[in-house]
């Protein structure tokens, strides 16, 4: 991945009074949304995928430069084969269909997560979308697919250990600045605001390292009902928060 020069924020005292620059969303509740309508869970996933475009498109107006969305976790493989296969097919279709729209809107897309378990066709589409949007300077959209925070830290540690054994890294130099360089998110700033829809107040293995000082919003709306308007309200709430990063205001 190329490095993004415009990433060093998230330090105490910066950008506090404004809206969030990096919003990360745990898009939850698709299954319950479908169940409430007497439909199969995949119906909810399709409705959820259709919500993404509006949310991506409202980002520039809200001052959100980075949007990260959780699409599939390393734990979601435990679902039925029908649901997993349906989701993988939905991802393939979503990428093929949205490729042009995202490119036209100057959105840059990146994927995080472990690709090894994904099928070749999906990986090729992910690569193509990343390449197609590589020069785009607008909203930086990151899609977490087969992503788990613990898995990411384990994979990062493996790479870091390899650099140590190859003599490229001195263990004495490993600190809070070094480790994130090995994470999937190495070119992204930490999220300022993490939103989870559907009423569950948990993180479910999302951006564990990166969200150490994020603000959180757990809202009852099921993801297929989420709107740009709601995101705007969350951004306003964020603006009223006092991020102290462990310091005391004098
Ligand atoms: C989130 O919706 C999408 C994925 C995890 C892929 P869910 O499928 O978890 O929906 P609920 O939580 O069962 O309602
Ligand atoms: C988290 O939702 C993963 C995604 C939104 C992709 P889950 O529905 O899988 O999380 P749990 O199982 O309720 O913790
Ligand atoms: Mg869920």
PDB file of C-alpha atoms and ligand atoms in Angstrom:
ATOM      1  CA  UNK A   1       0.000   0.000   0.000  1.00  0.00           C
ATOM      2  CA  UNK A   2       1.151   3.513  -0.749  1.00  0.00           C
ATOM      3  CA  UNK A   3       1.628   5.867   2.132  1.00  0.00           C
ATOM      4  CA  UNK A   4      -0.760   8.728   2.484  1.00  0.00           C
ATOM      5  CA  UNK A   5       1.031  11.917   3.361  1.00  0.00           C
ATOM      6  CA  UNK A   6      -2.099  13.458   4.815  1.00  0.00           C
ATOM      7  CA  UNK A   7      -2.469  11.219   7.823  1.00  0.00           C
ATOM      8  CA  UNK A   8      -0.776  12.465  10.913  1.00  0.00           C
ATOM      9  CA  UNK A   9      -3.501  13.781  13.158  1.00  0.00           C
ATOM     10  CA  UNK A  10      -5.168  12.252  16.213  1.00  0.00           C
ATOM     11  CA  UNK A  11      -2.879  13.834  18.711  1.00  0.00           C
ATOM     12  CA  UNK A  12      -4.096  15.529  21.843  1.00  0.00           C
ATOM     13  CA  UNK A  13      -5.275  19.056  21.287  1.00  0.00           C
ATOM     14  CA  UNK A  14      -5.782  18.798  17.532  1.00  0.00           C
ATOM     15  CA  UNK A  15      -9.088  18.901  15.718  1.00  0.00           C
ATOM     16  CA  UNK A  16     -11.059  18.635  18.937  1.00  0.00           C
ATOM     17  CA  UNK A  17     -13.697  21.261  18.374  1.00  0.00           C
ATOM     18  CA  UNK A  18     -14.641  20.048  14.904  1.00  0.00           C
ATOM     19  CA  UNK A  19     -16.308  16.996  13.522  1.00  0.00           C
ATOM     20  CA  UNK A  20     -14.538  13.640  13.221  1.00  0.00           C
ATOM     21  CA  UNK A  21     -11.993  13.275  10.462  1.00  0.00           C
ATOM     22  CA  UNK A  22     -12.013   9.483  10.545  1.00  0.00           C
ATOM     23  CA  UNK A  23     -15.295   7.659  11.196  1.00  0.00           C
ATOM     24  CA  UNK A  24     -15.382   3.875  11.517  1.00  0.00           C
ATOM     25  CA  UNK A  25     -18.708   2.046  11.381  1.00  0.00           C
ATOM     26  CA  UNK A  26     -19.686  -1.422  12.584  1.00  0.00           C
ATOM     27  CA  UNK A  27     -22.589  -1.982  10.196  1.00  0.00           C
ATOM     28  CA  UNK A  28     -24.722  -4.305  12.334  1.00  0.00           C
ATOM     29  CA  UNK A  29     -28.368  -5.373  12.307  1.00  0.00           C
ATOM     30  CA  UNK A  30     -28.954  -6.573   8.741  1.00  0.00           C
ATOM     31  CA  UNK A  31     -30.208  -9.979   9.903  1.00  0.00           C
ATOM     32  CA  UNK A  32     -32.686  -8.570  12.423  1.00  0.00           C
ATOM     33  CA  UNK A  33     -33.897  -6.019   9.868  1.00  0.00           C
ATOM     34  CA  UNK A  34     -34.728  -8.852   7.463  1.00  0.00           C
ATOM     35  CA  UNK A  35     -36.220 -11.068  10.176  1.00  0.00           C
ATOM     36  CA  UNK A  36     -38.566  -8.248  11.199  1.00  0.00           C
ATOM     37  CA  UNK A  37     -39.879  -8.336   7.628  1.00  0.00           C
ATOM     38  CA  UNK A  38     -40.199 -12.112   7.529  1.00  0.00           C
ATOM     39  CA  UNK A  39     -37.401 -12.325   4.989  1.00  0.00           C
ATOM     40  CA  UNK A  40     -34.137 -14.313   4.895  1.00  0.00           C
ATOM     41  CA  UNK A  41     -31.028 -12.749   6.428  1.00  0.00           C
ATOM     42  CA  UNK A  42     -29.444 -12.193   3.025  1.00  0.00           C
ATOM     43  CA  UNK A  43     -32.286  -9.850   2.137  1.00  0.00           C
ATOM     44  CA  UNK A  44     -31.038  -7.673   4.996  1.00  0.00           C
ATOM     45  CA  UNK A  45     -27.458  -7.850   3.770  1.00  0.00           C
ATOM     46  CA  UNK A  46     -28.513  -6.626   0.339  1.00  0.00           C
ATOM     47  CA  UNK A  47     -30.472  -3.764   1.904  1.00  0.00           C
ATOM     48  CA  UNK A  48     -27.429  -2.973   4.052  1.00  0.00           C
ATOM     49  CA  UNK A  49     -25.095  -2.857   1.057  1.00  0.00           C
ATOM     50  CA  UNK A  50     -27.421  -0.375  -0.631  1.00  0.00           C
ATOM     51  CA  UNK A  51     -27.039   2.006   2.356  1.00  0.00           C
ATOM     52  CA  UNK A  52     -23.297   2.311   1.913  1.00  0.00           C
ATOM     53  CA  UNK A  53     -23.376   4.631  -1.083  1.00  0.00           C
ATOM     54  CA  UNK A  54     -25.369   7.396   0.637  1.00  0.00           C
ATOM     55  CA  UNK A  55     -23.089   7.250   3.656  1.00  0.00           C
ATOM     56  CA  UNK A  56     -19.942   7.436   1.521  1.00  0.00           C
ATOM     57  CA  UNK A  57     -21.345  10.318  -0.494  1.00  0.00           C
ATOM     58  CA  UNK A  58     -22.235  12.428   2.543  1.00  0.00           C
ATOM     59  CA  UNK A  59     -18.681  12.305   3.929  1.00  0.00           C
ATOM     60  CA  UNK A  60     -17.207  15.343   2.156  1.00  0.00           C
ATOM     61  CA  UNK A  61     -20.104  17.522   3.340  1.00  0.00           C
ATOM     62  CA  UNK A  62     -19.518  16.416   6.928  1.00  0.00           C
ATOM     63  CA  UNK A  63     -15.757  16.939   6.815  1.00  0.00           C
ATOM     64  CA  UNK A  64     -15.107  13.184   7.079  1.00  0.00           C
ATOM     65  CA  UNK A  65     -11.974  12.370   5.139  1.00  0.00           C
ATOM     66  CA  UNK A  66     -11.608   8.738   6.211  1.00  0.00           C
ATOM     67  CA  UNK A  67     -14.500   6.298   6.402  1.00  0.00           C
ATOM     68  CA  UNK A  68     -13.858   2.724   7.517  1.00  0.00           C
ATOM     69  CA  UNK A  69     -16.655   0.163   7.385  1.00  0.00           C
ATOM     70  CA  UNK A  70     -16.795  -3.317   8.898  1.00  0.00           C
ATOM     71  CA  UNK A  71     -18.239  -5.662   6.286  1.00  0.00           C
ATOM     72  CA  UNK A  72     -17.174  -9.147   7.439  1.00  0.00           C
ATOM     73  CA  UNK A  73     -15.311 -10.274  10.533  1.00  0.00           C
ATOM     74  CA  UNK A  74     -12.901 -13.159  11.025  1.00  0.00           C
ATOM     75  CA  UNK A  75     -15.640 -14.651  13.229  1.00  0.00           C
ATOM     76  CA  UNK A  76     -18.393 -14.352  10.606  1.00  0.00           C
ATOM     77  CA  UNK A  77     -17.183 -17.572   8.926  1.00  0.00           C
ATOM     78  CA  UNK A  78     -18.975 -19.362  11.775  1.00  0.00           C
ATOM     79  CA  UNK A  79     -22.336 -18.502  10.174  1.00  0.00           C
ATOM     80  CA  UNK A  80     -24.200 -20.953   7.944  1.00  0.00           C
ATOM     81  CA  UNK A  81     -22.625 -21.866   4.642  1.00  0.00           C
ATOM     82  CA  UNK A  82     -25.622 -20.293   2.862  1.00  0.00           C
ATOM     83  CA  UNK A  83     -25.142 -16.945   4.603  1.00  0.00           C
ATOM     84  CA  UNK A  84     -21.365 -16.888   4.113  1.00  0.00           C
ATOM     85  CA  UNK A  85     -21.627 -17.823   0.423  1.00  0.00           C
ATOM     86  CA  UNK A  86     -24.390 -15.236  -0.037  1.00  0.00           C
ATOM     87  CA  UNK A  87     -22.244 -12.548   1.590  1.00  0.00           C
ATOM     88  CA  UNK A  88     -19.202 -13.405  -0.554  1.00  0.00           C
ATOM     89  CA  UNK A  89     -21.329 -13.228  -3.675  1.00  0.00           C
ATOM     90  CA  UNK A  90     -22.757  -9.907  -2.468  1.00  0.00           C
ATOM     91  CA  UNK A  91     -19.227  -8.512  -1.968  1.00  0.00           C
ATOM     92  CA  UNK A  92     -18.258  -9.549  -5.501  1.00  0.00           C
ATOM     93  CA  UNK A  93     -21.377  -7.966  -6.912  1.00  0.00           C
ATOM     94  CA  UNK A  94     -21.017  -4.815  -4.803  1.00  0.00           C
ATOM     95  CA  UNK A  95     -17.425  -4.234  -5.940  1.00  0.00           C
ATOM     96  CA  UNK A  96     -18.207  -4.792  -9.630  1.00  0.00           C
ATOM     97  CA  UNK A  97     -21.275  -2.566  -9.468  1.00  0.00           C
ATOM     98  CA  UNK A  98     -19.884   0.259  -7.360  1.00  0.00           C
ATOM     99  CA  UNK A  99     -16.471   0.438  -9.042  1.00  0.00           C
ATOM    100  CA  UNK A 100     -17.471   3.143 -11.522  1.00  0.00           C
ATOM    101  CA  UNK A 101     -19.583   5.166  -9.075  1.00  0.00           C
ATOM    102  CA  UNK A 102     -16.791   5.254  -6.477  1.00  0.00           C
ATOM    103  CA  UNK A 103     -14.154   6.156  -9.051  1.00  0.00           C
ATOM    104  CA  UNK A 104     -16.377   8.912 -10.454  1.00  0.00           C
ATOM    105  CA  UNK A 105     -16.849  10.380  -6.978  1.00  0.00           C
ATOM    106  CA  UNK A 106     -13.078  10.553  -6.443  1.00  0.00           C
ATOM    107  CA  UNK A 107     -13.302   7.974  -3.614  1.00  0.00           C
ATOM    108  CA  UNK A 108     -10.179   5.970  -2.864  1.00  0.00           C
ATOM    109  CA  UNK A 109     -10.875   2.441  -1.690  1.00  0.00           C
ATOM    110  CA  UNK A 110      -8.634   0.219   0.420  1.00  0.00           C
ATOM    111  CA  UNK A 111      -9.337  -3.154   1.984  1.00  0.00           C
ATOM    112  CA  UNK A 112      -8.096  -4.346   5.349  1.00  0.00           C
ATOM    113  CA  UNK A 113      -8.256  -7.863   6.739  1.00  0.00           C
ATOM    114  CA  UNK A 114      -6.682 -11.165   5.822  1.00  0.00           C
ATOM    115  CA  UNK A 115      -7.172 -12.073   2.174  1.00  0.00           C
ATOM    116  CA  UNK A 116      -5.911 -15.654   2.363  1.00  0.00           C
ATOM    117  CA  UNK A 117      -9.308 -17.170   3.085  1.00  0.00           C
ATOM    118  CA  UNK A 118     -11.121 -15.203   0.376  1.00  0.00           C
ATOM    119  CA  UNK A 119     -11.722 -16.672  -3.067  1.00  0.00           C
ATOM    120  CA  UNK A 120      -9.522 -15.691  -6.002  1.00  0.00           C
ATOM    121  CA  UNK A 121     -12.273 -13.912  -7.901  1.00  0.00           C
ATOM    122  CA  UNK A 122     -13.100 -11.685  -4.938  1.00  0.00           C
ATOM    123  CA  UNK A 123      -9.420 -10.907  -4.301  1.00  0.00           C
ATOM    124  CA  UNK A 124      -8.978  -9.929  -7.956  1.00  0.00           C
ATOM    125  CA  UNK A 125     -11.956  -7.563  -7.726  1.00  0.00           C
ATOM    126  CA  UNK A 126     -10.586  -6.035  -4.523  1.00  0.00           C
ATOM    127  CA  UNK A 127      -7.196  -5.508  -6.170  1.00  0.00           C
ATOM    128  CA  UNK A 128      -8.863  -3.981  -9.229  1.00  0.00           C
ATOM    129  CA  UNK A 129     -10.917  -1.559  -7.139  1.00  0.00           C
ATOM    130  CA  UNK A 130      -7.873  -0.490  -5.126  1.00  0.00           C
ATOM    131  CA  UNK A 131      -5.914   0.053  -8.318  1.00  0.00           C
ATOM    132  CA  UNK A 132      -8.745   1.843 -10.119  1.00  0.00           C
ATOM    133  CA  UNK A 133      -9.151   4.354  -7.268  1.00  0.00           C
ATOM    134  CA  UNK A 134      -5.498   4.616  -6.237  1.00  0.00           C
ATOM    135  CA  UNK A 135      -5.040   8.180  -7.485  1.00  0.00           C
ATOM    136  CA  UNK A 136      -8.314   9.456  -6.037  1.00  0.00           C
ATOM    137  CA  UNK A 137      -7.967  12.249  -3.536  1.00  0.00           C
ATOM    138  CA  UNK A 138     -11.495  12.434  -2.106  1.00  0.00           C
ATOM    139  CA  UNK A 139     -12.981  10.308   0.674  1.00  0.00           C
ATOM    140  CA  UNK A 140     -10.619   7.547   1.749  1.00  0.00           C
ATOM    141  CA  UNK A 141     -12.886   4.533   2.124  1.00  0.00           C
ATOM    142  CA  UNK A 142     -11.551   1.453   3.886  1.00  0.00           C
ATOM    143  CA  UNK A 143     -13.541  -1.762   3.784  1.00  0.00           C
ATOM    144  CA  UNK A 144     -12.770  -4.319   6.496  1.00  0.00           C
ATOM    145  CA  UNK A 145     -13.328  -7.739   4.955  1.00  0.00           C
ATOM    146  CA  UNK A 146     -12.317 -10.882   6.795  1.00  0.00           C
ATOM    147  CA  UNK A 147     -10.990  -8.475   9.372  1.00  0.00           C
ATOM    148  CA  UNK A 148     -10.395  -9.097  13.064  1.00  0.00           C
ATOM    149  CA  UNK A 149      -8.397  -6.828  15.342  1.00  0.00           C
ATOM    150  CA  UNK A 150      -6.682  -9.739  17.097  1.00  0.00           C
ATOM    151  CA  UNK A 151      -5.899 -11.440  13.801  1.00  0.00           C
ATOM    152  CA  UNK A 152      -4.459  -8.176  12.490  1.00  0.00           C
ATOM    153  CA  UNK A 153      -2.199  -7.757  15.547  1.00  0.00           C
ATOM    154  CA  UNK A 154      -1.087 -11.399  15.271  1.00  0.00           C
ATOM    155  CA  UNK A 155      -0.258 -11.000  11.556  1.00  0.00           C
ATOM    156  CA  UNK A 156       1.540  -7.722  12.279  1.00  0.00           C
ATOM    157  CA  UNK A 157       3.561  -9.361  15.042  1.00  0.00           C
ATOM    158  CA  UNK A 158       4.560 -12.155  12.696  1.00  0.00           C
ATOM    159  CA  UNK A 159       5.883  -9.644  10.141  1.00  0.00           C
ATOM    160  CA  UNK A 160       7.630  -7.657  12.852  1.00  0.00           C
ATOM    161  CA  UNK A 161       9.264 -10.817  14.242  1.00  0.00           C
ATOM    162  CA  UNK A 162      10.455 -11.684  10.742  1.00  0.00           C
ATOM    163  CA  UNK A 163      12.084  -8.240  10.413  1.00  0.00           C
ATOM    164  CA  UNK A 164      13.816  -8.821  13.751  1.00  0.00           C
ATOM    165  CA  UNK A 165      15.105 -12.232  12.707  1.00  0.00           C
ATOM    166  CA  UNK A 166      16.251 -10.776   9.348  1.00  0.00           C
ATOM    167  CA  UNK A 167      18.195  -8.128  11.254  1.00  0.00           C
ATOM    168  CA  UNK A 168      16.081  -5.267   9.844  1.00  0.00           C
ATOM    169  CA  UNK A 169      14.629  -4.284  13.190  1.00  0.00           C
ATOM    170  CA  UNK A 170      16.192  -4.019  16.628  1.00  0.00           C
ATOM    171  CA  UNK A 171      13.795  -5.283  19.354  1.00  0.00           C
ATOM    172  CA  UNK A 172      14.905  -2.320  21.455  1.00  0.00           C
ATOM    173  CA  UNK A 173      13.297  -0.030  18.870  1.00  0.00           C
ATOM    174  CA  UNK A 174       9.850  -1.626  19.081  1.00  0.00           C
ATOM    175  CA  UNK A 175       7.450   0.898  20.567  1.00  0.00           C
ATOM    176  CA  UNK A 176       3.974   2.423  20.069  1.00  0.00           C
ATOM    177  CA  UNK A 177       5.109   4.070  16.840  1.00  0.00           C
ATOM    178  CA  UNK A 178       6.725   0.948  15.368  1.00  0.00           C
ATOM    179  CA  UNK A 179       3.995  -1.629  15.826  1.00  0.00           C
ATOM    180  CA  UNK A 180       1.198   0.249  13.953  1.00  0.00           C
ATOM    181  CA  UNK A 181       3.461   0.375  10.891  1.00  0.00           C
ATOM    182  CA  UNK A 182       2.881  -3.385  10.607  1.00  0.00           C
ATOM    183  CA  UNK A 183      -0.906  -3.170  10.928  1.00  0.00           C
ATOM    184  CA  UNK A 184      -3.243  -3.314   7.910  1.00  0.00           C
ATOM    185  CA  UNK A 185      -4.161   0.288   8.700  1.00  0.00           C
ATOM    186  CA  UNK A 186      -0.564   1.545   8.531  1.00  0.00           C
ATOM    187  CA  UNK A 187      -1.405   4.405   6.150  1.00  0.00           C
ATOM    188  CA  UNK A 188      -4.525   5.523   8.010  1.00  0.00           C
ATOM    189  CA  UNK A 189      -4.941   7.781  11.018  1.00  0.00           C
ATOM    190  CA  UNK A 190      -6.709   6.323  14.054  1.00  0.00           C
ATOM    191  CA  UNK A 191     -10.505   6.610  14.040  1.00  0.00           C
ATOM    192  CA  UNK A 192     -11.920   9.603  15.884  1.00  0.00           C
ATOM    193  CA  UNK A 193     -15.417   8.193  16.097  1.00  0.00           C
ATOM    194  CA  UNK A 194     -16.554   4.556  16.057  1.00  0.00           C
ATOM    195  CA  UNK A 195     -20.248   3.985  15.431  1.00  0.00           C
ATOM    196  CA  UNK A 196     -22.065   0.699  15.950  1.00  0.00           C
ATOM    197  CA  UNK A 197     -25.627   0.304  14.768  1.00  0.00           C
ATOM    198  CA  UNK A 198     -28.269  -2.184  16.004  1.00  0.00           C
ATOM    199  CA  UNK A 199     -28.156  -1.550  19.754  1.00  0.00           C
ATOM    200  CA  UNK A 200     -25.239  -3.845  20.612  1.00  0.00           C
ATOM    201  CA  UNK A 201     -22.661  -2.132  22.821  1.00  0.00           C
ATOM    202  CA  UNK A 202     -19.582  -4.129  21.899  1.00  0.00           C
ATOM    203  CA  UNK A 203     -16.622  -3.869  19.573  1.00  0.00           C
ATOM    204  CA  UNK A 204     -16.650  -7.425  18.147  1.00  0.00           C
ATOM    205  CA  UNK A 205     -12.915  -7.374  17.378  1.00  0.00           C
ATOM    206  CA  UNK A 206     -12.942  -4.147  15.312  1.00  0.00           C
ATOM    207  CA  UNK A 207      -9.864  -1.867  15.203  1.00  0.00           C
ATOM    208  CA  UNK A 208      -8.731  -2.837  18.695  1.00  0.00           C
ATOM    209  CA  UNK A 209      -5.365  -1.102  18.607  1.00  0.00           C
ATOM    210  CA  UNK A 210      -6.499   1.875  16.554  1.00  0.00           C
ATOM    211  CA  UNK A 211      -9.552   2.756  18.659  1.00  0.00           C
ATOM    212  CA  UNK A 212      -7.710   3.100  21.969  1.00  0.00           C
ATOM    213  CA  UNK A 213      -8.772   6.755  22.156  1.00  0.00           C
ATOM    214  CA  UNK A 214     -11.750   6.834  19.798  1.00  0.00           C
ATOM    215  CA  UNK A 215     -15.104   8.232  20.806  1.00  0.00           C
ATOM    216  CA  UNK A 216     -17.927   5.684  20.583  1.00  0.00           C
ATOM    217  CA  UNK A 217     -21.584   5.866  19.568  1.00  0.00           C
ATOM    218  CA  UNK A 218     -23.814   2.847  20.003  1.00  0.00           C
ATOM    219  CA  UNK A 219     -27.130   3.548  18.325  1.00  0.00           C
ATOM    220  CA  UNK A 220     -30.303   1.470  18.059  1.00  0.00           C
ATOM    221  CA  UNK A 221     -30.886   1.968  14.318  1.00  0.00           C
ATOM    222  CA  UNK A 222     -30.431  -1.227  12.310  1.00  0.00           C
ATOM    223  CA  UNK A 223     -27.854  -0.720   9.574  1.00  0.00           C
ATOM    224  CA  UNK A 224     -30.303  -0.916   6.601  1.00  0.00           C
ATOM    225  CA  UNK A 225     -32.211   2.024   8.182  1.00  0.00           C
ATOM    226  CA  UNK A 226     -29.117   4.180   8.769  1.00  0.00           C
ATOM    227  CA  UNK A 227     -29.069   7.500   6.908  1.00  0.00           C
ATOM    228  CA  UNK A 228     -26.734  10.387   6.145  1.00  0.00           C
ATOM    229  CA  UNK A 229     -28.906  12.541   8.408  1.00  0.00           C
ATOM    230  CA  UNK A 230     -28.175  10.251  11.342  1.00  0.00           C
ATOM    231  CA  UNK A 231     -24.451  10.391  10.647  1.00  0.00           C
ATOM    232  CA  UNK A 232     -24.674  14.176  10.585  1.00  0.00           C
ATOM    233  CA  UNK A 233     -26.232  14.155  14.069  1.00  0.00           C
ATOM    234  CA  UNK A 234     -23.511  11.812  15.359  1.00  0.00           C
ATOM    235  CA  UNK A 235     -20.871  14.155  13.961  1.00  0.00           C
ATOM    236  CA  UNK A 236     -22.510  17.085  15.733  1.00  0.00           C
ATOM    237  CA  UNK A 237     -22.525  15.124  19.006  1.00  0.00           C
ATOM    238  CA  UNK A 238     -18.863  14.343  18.473  1.00  0.00           C
ATOM    239  CA  UNK A 239     -18.099  18.053  18.125  1.00  0.00           C
ATOM    240  CA  UNK A 240     -19.496  18.631  21.612  1.00  0.00           C
ATOM    241  CA  UNK A 241     -17.294  15.983  23.223  1.00  0.00           C
ATOM    242  CA  UNK A 242     -14.172  16.729  25.193  1.00  0.00           C
ATOM    243  CA  UNK A 243     -11.320  14.467  24.095  1.00  0.00           C
ATOM    244  CA  UNK A 244      -8.700  14.657  26.795  1.00  0.00           C
ATOM    245  CA  UNK A 245      -6.260  11.889  25.820  1.00  0.00           C
ATOM    246  CA  UNK A 246      -5.315  11.499  29.463  1.00  0.00           C
ATOM    247  CA  UNK A 247      -4.448  15.140  30.004  1.00  0.00           C
ATOM    248  CA  UNK A 248      -6.108  17.667  32.290  1.00  0.00           C
ATOM    249  CA  UNK A 249      -7.356  20.917  30.823  1.00  0.00           C
ATOM    250  CA  UNK A 250      -5.791  23.959  32.448  1.00  0.00           C
TER     251      UNK A 250
HETATM  252  C1  LIG B   1     -24.089  -7.192  10.098  1.00  0.00           C
HETATM  253  O1  LIG B   1     -25.399  -7.627  10.264  1.00  0.00           O
HETATM  254  C2  LIG B   1     -23.464  -7.727   8.826  1.00  0.00           C
HETATM  255  C3  LIG B   1     -22.477  -8.785   9.052  1.00  0.00           C
HETATM  256  C4  LIG B   1     -22.027  -9.168  10.213  1.00  0.00           C
HETATM  257  C5  LIG B   1     -21.937  -9.443   7.860  1.00  0.00           C
HETATM  258  P1  LIG B   1     -25.729  -8.994  10.983  1.00  0.00           P
HETATM  259  O2  LIG B   1     -25.806 -10.066   9.967  1.00  0.00           O
HETATM  260  O3  LIG B   1     -24.815  -9.264  12.100  1.00  0.00           O
HETATM  261  O4  LIG B   1     -27.189  -8.705  11.547  1.00  0.00           O
HETATM  262  P2  LIG B   1     -27.772  -9.135  12.947  1.00  0.00           P
HETATM  263  O5  LIG B   1     -26.831  -8.633  13.991  1.00  0.00           O
HETATM  264  O6  LIG B   1     -27.858 -10.623  12.950  1.00  0.00           O
HETATM  265  O7  LIG B   1     -29.111  -8.475  13.028  1.00  0.00           O
HETATM  266  C1  LIG B   2     -19.702  -7.423  13.726  1.00  0.00           C
HETATM  267  O1  LIG B   2     -21.035  -7.818  13.781  1.00  0.00           O
HETATM  268  C2  LIG B   2     -19.135  -7.664  12.366  1.00  0.00           C
HETATM  269  C3  LIG B   2     -19.682  -6.839  11.282  1.00  0.00           C
HETATM  270  C4  LIG B   2     -20.555  -5.882  11.412  1.00  0.00           C
HETATM  271  C5  LIG B   2     -19.146  -7.140   9.981  1.00  0.00           C
HETATM  272  P1  LIG B   2     -21.452  -9.252  14.311  1.00  0.00           P
HETATM  273  O2  LIG B   2     -22.937  -9.310  14.220  1.00  0.00           O
HETATM  274  O3  LIG B   2     -20.701 -10.309  13.626  1.00  0.00           O
HETATM  275  O4  LIG B   2     -20.988  -9.215  15.832  1.00  0.00           O
HETATM  276  P2  LIG B   2     -21.507 -10.036  17.090  1.00  0.00           P
HETATM  277  O5  LIG B   2     -21.488 -11.479  16.710  1.00  0.00           O
HETATM  278  O6  LIG B   2     -22.903  -9.583  17.374  1.00  0.00           O
HETATM  279  O7  LIG B   2     -20.580  -9.671  18.189  1.00  0.00           O
HETATM  280 MG1  LIG B   3     -24.811  -8.780  14.033  1.00  0.00          MG
END
